CSV table of C-alpha atoms and ligand atoms in Angstrom, one decimal:
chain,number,residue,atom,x,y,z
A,137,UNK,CA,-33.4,-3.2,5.9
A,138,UNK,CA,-33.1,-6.1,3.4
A,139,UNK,CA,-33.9,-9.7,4.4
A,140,UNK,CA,-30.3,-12.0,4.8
A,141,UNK,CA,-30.4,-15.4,3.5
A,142,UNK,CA,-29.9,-17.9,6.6
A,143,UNK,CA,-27.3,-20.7,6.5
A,144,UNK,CA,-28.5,-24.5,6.6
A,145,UNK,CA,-25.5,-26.2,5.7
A,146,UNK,CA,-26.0,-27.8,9.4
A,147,UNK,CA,-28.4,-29.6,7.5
A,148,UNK,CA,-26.1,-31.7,5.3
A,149,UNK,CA,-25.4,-35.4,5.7
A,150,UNK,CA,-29.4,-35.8,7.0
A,151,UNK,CA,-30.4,-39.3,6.6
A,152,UNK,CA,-32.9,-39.6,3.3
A,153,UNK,CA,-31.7,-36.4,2.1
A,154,UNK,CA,-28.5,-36.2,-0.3
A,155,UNK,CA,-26.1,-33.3,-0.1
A,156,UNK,CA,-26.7,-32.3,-3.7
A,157,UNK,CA,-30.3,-32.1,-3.1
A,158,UNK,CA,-30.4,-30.4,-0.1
A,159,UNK,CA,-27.7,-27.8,-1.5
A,160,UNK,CA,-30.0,-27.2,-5.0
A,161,UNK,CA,-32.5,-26.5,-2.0
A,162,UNK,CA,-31.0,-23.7,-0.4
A,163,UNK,CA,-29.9,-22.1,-3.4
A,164,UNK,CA,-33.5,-22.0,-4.7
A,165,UNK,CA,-34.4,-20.7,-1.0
A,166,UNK,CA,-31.9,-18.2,-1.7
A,167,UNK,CA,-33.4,-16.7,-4.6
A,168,UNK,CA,-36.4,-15.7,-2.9
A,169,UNK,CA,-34.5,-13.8,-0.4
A,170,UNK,CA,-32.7,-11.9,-3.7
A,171,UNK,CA,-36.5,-11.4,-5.2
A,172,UNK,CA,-38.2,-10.6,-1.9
A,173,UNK,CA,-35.8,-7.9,-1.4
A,174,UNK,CA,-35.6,-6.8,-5.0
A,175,UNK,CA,-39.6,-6.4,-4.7
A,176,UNK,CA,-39.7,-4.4,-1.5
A,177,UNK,CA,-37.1,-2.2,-3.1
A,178,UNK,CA,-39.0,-2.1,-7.1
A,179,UNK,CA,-42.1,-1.2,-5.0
A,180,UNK,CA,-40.7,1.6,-2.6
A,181,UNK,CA,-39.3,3.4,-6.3
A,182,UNK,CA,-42.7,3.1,-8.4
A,183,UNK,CA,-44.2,4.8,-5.2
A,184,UNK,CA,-42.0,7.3,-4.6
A,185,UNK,CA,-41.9,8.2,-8.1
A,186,UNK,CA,-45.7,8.7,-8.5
A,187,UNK,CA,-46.2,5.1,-10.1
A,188,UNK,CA,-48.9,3.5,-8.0
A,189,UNK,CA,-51.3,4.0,-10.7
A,190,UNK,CA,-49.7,1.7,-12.9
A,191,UNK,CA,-50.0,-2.1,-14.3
A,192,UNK,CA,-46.5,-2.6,-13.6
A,193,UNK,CA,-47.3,-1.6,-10.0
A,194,UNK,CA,-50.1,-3.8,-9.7
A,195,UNK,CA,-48.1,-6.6,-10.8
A,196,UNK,CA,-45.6,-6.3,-8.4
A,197,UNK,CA,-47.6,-6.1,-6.1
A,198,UNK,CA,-49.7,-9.5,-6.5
A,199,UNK,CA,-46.4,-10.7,-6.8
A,200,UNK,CA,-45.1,-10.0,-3.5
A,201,UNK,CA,-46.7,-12.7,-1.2
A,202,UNK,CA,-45.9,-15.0,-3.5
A,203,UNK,CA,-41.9,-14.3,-3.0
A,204,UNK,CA,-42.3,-13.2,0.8
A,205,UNK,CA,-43.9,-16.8,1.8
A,206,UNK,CA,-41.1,-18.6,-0.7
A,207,UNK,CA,-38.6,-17.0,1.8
A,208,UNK,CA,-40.3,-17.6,5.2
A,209,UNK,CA,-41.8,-21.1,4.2
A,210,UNK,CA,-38.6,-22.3,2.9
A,211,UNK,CA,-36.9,-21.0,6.3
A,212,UNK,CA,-39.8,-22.4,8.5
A,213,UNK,CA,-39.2,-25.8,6.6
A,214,UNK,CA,-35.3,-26.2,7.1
A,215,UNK,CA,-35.5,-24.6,10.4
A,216,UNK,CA,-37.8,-27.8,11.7
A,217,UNK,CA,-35.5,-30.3,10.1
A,218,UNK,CA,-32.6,-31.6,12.5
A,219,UNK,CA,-29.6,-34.4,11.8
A,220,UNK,CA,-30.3,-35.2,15.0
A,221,UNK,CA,-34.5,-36.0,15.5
A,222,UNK,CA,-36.1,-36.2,18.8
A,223,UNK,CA,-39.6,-37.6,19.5
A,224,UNK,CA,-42.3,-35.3,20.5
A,225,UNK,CA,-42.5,-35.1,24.3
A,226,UNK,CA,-45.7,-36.4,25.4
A,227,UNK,CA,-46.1,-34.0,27.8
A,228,UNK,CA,-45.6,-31.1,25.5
A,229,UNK,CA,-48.4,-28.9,25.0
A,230,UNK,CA,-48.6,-29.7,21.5
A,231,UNK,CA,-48.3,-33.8,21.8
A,232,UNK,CA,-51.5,-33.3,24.2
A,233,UNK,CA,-53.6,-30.6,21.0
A,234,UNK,CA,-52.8,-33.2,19.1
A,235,UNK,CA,-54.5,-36.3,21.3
A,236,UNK,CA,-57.0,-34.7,22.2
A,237,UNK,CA,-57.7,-33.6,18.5
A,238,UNK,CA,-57.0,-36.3,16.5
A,239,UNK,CA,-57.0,-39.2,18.7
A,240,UNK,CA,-53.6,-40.4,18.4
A,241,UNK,CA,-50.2,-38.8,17.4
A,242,UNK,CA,-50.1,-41.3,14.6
A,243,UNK,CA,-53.7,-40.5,13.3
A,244,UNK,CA,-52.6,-36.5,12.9
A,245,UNK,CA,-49.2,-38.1,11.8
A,246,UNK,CA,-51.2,-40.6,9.0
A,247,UNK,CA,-53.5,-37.1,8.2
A,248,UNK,CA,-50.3,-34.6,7.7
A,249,UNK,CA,-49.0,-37.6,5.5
A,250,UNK,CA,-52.0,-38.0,3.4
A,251,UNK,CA,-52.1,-33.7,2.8
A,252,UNK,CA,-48.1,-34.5,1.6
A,253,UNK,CA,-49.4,-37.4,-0.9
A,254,UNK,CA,-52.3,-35.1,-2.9
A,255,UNK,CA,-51.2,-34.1,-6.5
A,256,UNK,CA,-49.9,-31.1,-7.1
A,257,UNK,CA,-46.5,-28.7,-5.9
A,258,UNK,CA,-47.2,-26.5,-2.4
A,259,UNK,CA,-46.3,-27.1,1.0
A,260,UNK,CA,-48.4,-28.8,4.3
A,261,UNK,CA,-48.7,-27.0,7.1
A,262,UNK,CA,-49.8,-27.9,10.4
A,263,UNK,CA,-52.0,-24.8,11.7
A,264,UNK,CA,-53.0,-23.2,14.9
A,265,UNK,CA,-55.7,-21.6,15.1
A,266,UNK,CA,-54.8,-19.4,18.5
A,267,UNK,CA,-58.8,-18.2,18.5
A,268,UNK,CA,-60.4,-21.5,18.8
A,269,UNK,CA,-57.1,-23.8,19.9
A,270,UNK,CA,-58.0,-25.9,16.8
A,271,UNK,CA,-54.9,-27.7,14.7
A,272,UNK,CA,-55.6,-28.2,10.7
A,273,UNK,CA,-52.9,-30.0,7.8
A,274,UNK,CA,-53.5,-27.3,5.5
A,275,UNK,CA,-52.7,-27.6,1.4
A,276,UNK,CA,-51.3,-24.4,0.3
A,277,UNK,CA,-50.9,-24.5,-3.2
A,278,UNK,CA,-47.8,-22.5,-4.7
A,279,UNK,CA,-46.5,-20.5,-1.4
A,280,UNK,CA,-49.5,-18.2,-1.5
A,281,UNK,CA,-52.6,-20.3,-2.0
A,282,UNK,CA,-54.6,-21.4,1.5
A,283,UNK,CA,-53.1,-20.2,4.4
A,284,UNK,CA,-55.3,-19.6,7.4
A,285,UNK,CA,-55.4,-15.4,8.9
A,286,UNK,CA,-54.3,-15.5,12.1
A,287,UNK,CA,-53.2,-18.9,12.2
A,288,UNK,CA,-49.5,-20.1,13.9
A,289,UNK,CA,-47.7,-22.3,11.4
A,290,UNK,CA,-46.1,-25.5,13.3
A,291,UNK,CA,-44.9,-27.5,10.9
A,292,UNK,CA,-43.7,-27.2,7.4
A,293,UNK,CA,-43.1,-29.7,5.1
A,294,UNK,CA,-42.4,-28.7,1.0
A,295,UNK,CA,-43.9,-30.8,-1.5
A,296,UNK,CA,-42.5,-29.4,-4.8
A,297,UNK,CA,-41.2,-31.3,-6.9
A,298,UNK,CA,-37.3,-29.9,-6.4
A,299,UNK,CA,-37.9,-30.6,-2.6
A,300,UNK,CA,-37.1,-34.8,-3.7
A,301,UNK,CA,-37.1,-35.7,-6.9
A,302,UNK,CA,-33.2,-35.7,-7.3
A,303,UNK,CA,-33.1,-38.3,-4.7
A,304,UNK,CA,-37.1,-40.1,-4.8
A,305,UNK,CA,-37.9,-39.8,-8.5
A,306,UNK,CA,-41.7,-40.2,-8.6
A,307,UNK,CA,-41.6,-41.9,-5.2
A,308,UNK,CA,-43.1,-38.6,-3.0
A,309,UNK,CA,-44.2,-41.1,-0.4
A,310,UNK,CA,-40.7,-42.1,0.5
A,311,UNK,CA,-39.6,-38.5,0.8
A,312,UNK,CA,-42.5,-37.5,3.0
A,313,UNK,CA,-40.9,-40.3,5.4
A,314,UNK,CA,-37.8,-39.3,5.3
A,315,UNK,CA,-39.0,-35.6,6.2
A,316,UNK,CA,-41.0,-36.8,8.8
A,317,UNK,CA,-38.1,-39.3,10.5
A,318,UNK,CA,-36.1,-35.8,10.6
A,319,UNK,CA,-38.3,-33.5,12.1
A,320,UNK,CA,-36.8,-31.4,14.6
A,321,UNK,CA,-39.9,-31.7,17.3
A,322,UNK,CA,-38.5,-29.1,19.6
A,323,UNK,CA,-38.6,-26.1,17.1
A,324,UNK,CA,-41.9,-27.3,16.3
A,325,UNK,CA,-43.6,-27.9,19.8
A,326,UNK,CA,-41.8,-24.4,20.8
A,327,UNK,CA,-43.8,-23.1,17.9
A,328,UNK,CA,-47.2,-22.8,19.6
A,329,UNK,CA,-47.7,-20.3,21.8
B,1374,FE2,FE1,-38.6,-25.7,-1.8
């Protein structure tokens, strides 16, 4: 069954965030969908035609987390924005990991931040770790670069370069507050389980 690219247009009109670049956005989110699917597909055919053994197959392959997670992250990432933000609850689950972790909700706030400012295209994530109840701002670089086995991603936030520069230029600190003045805390905190 092929993956379906999900609508975000609900999205439009978000403060920080012009139209134009959110729409570039989702059509580049859009093309992963297309390639993931065209990969499951290209892979299923060199199998069942006795092709396992070769480069191209091998190719493919490597190729494939690479286009899965530029689907899912991109959907993770729009899913936990909102036009119409919400704090954390305090007494959410969550808002106490991160206290008692970090302190404050503005030190994990100032830490997630920091992950967003470091050179380079990828994506933050804020991890669970569901063995030890541990939260980490994770750097994954590309889509497929860093994530953590096992691990419940919270919260996404995109940091390549087509993810602001239409609207922030070279000014990737700006867009990191804008993302995080839209975050849609409920689909986040509903996240951990
Ligand atoms: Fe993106």
């Amino acid at each position: 069954m092929a993956y379906a690219a999900k609508n975000y247009e609900h999205l439009l009109g978000m403060d920080g965030f012009s139209d134009q670049l959110l729409r570039n956005h989702f059509a580049l989110y859009q093309g992963y969908v297309i390639n993931t699917n065209k990969l499951v597909e290209a892979l299923r055919e060199l199998e069942k035609t006795g092709k396992a053994g070769t480069l191209e197959y091998a190719e493919l392959k490597r190729r494939f987390g690479w286009e899965f997670n530029g689907m899912r992250l991109h959907e993770l990432y729009f899913d936990n924005l909102t036009r119409t933000p919400e704090p954390l609850e305090a007494n959410a689950p969550l808002a106490r990991l991160i206290r008692e972790q970090y302190g404050s909700f503005e030190a994990w706030r100032d830490d997630f931040k920091a992950a967003g400012t470091m050179r380079g295209i990828g994506w933050v994530v804020l991890y669970h770790d569901p063995v030890s109840g541990r939260l980490f701002n994770v750097w994954i670089n590309e889509h497929d670069l860093g994530h953590l086995a096992g691990c419940t991603p919270l919260l996404i936030m995109d940091v390549f370069e087509h993810a602001y520069m239409l609207d922030y230029g070279l000014r990737k600190a700006d867009y990191i507050e804008a993302f995080v003045q839209n975050i849609n805390w409920e689909v986040v905190a509903a996240r951990l389980k």
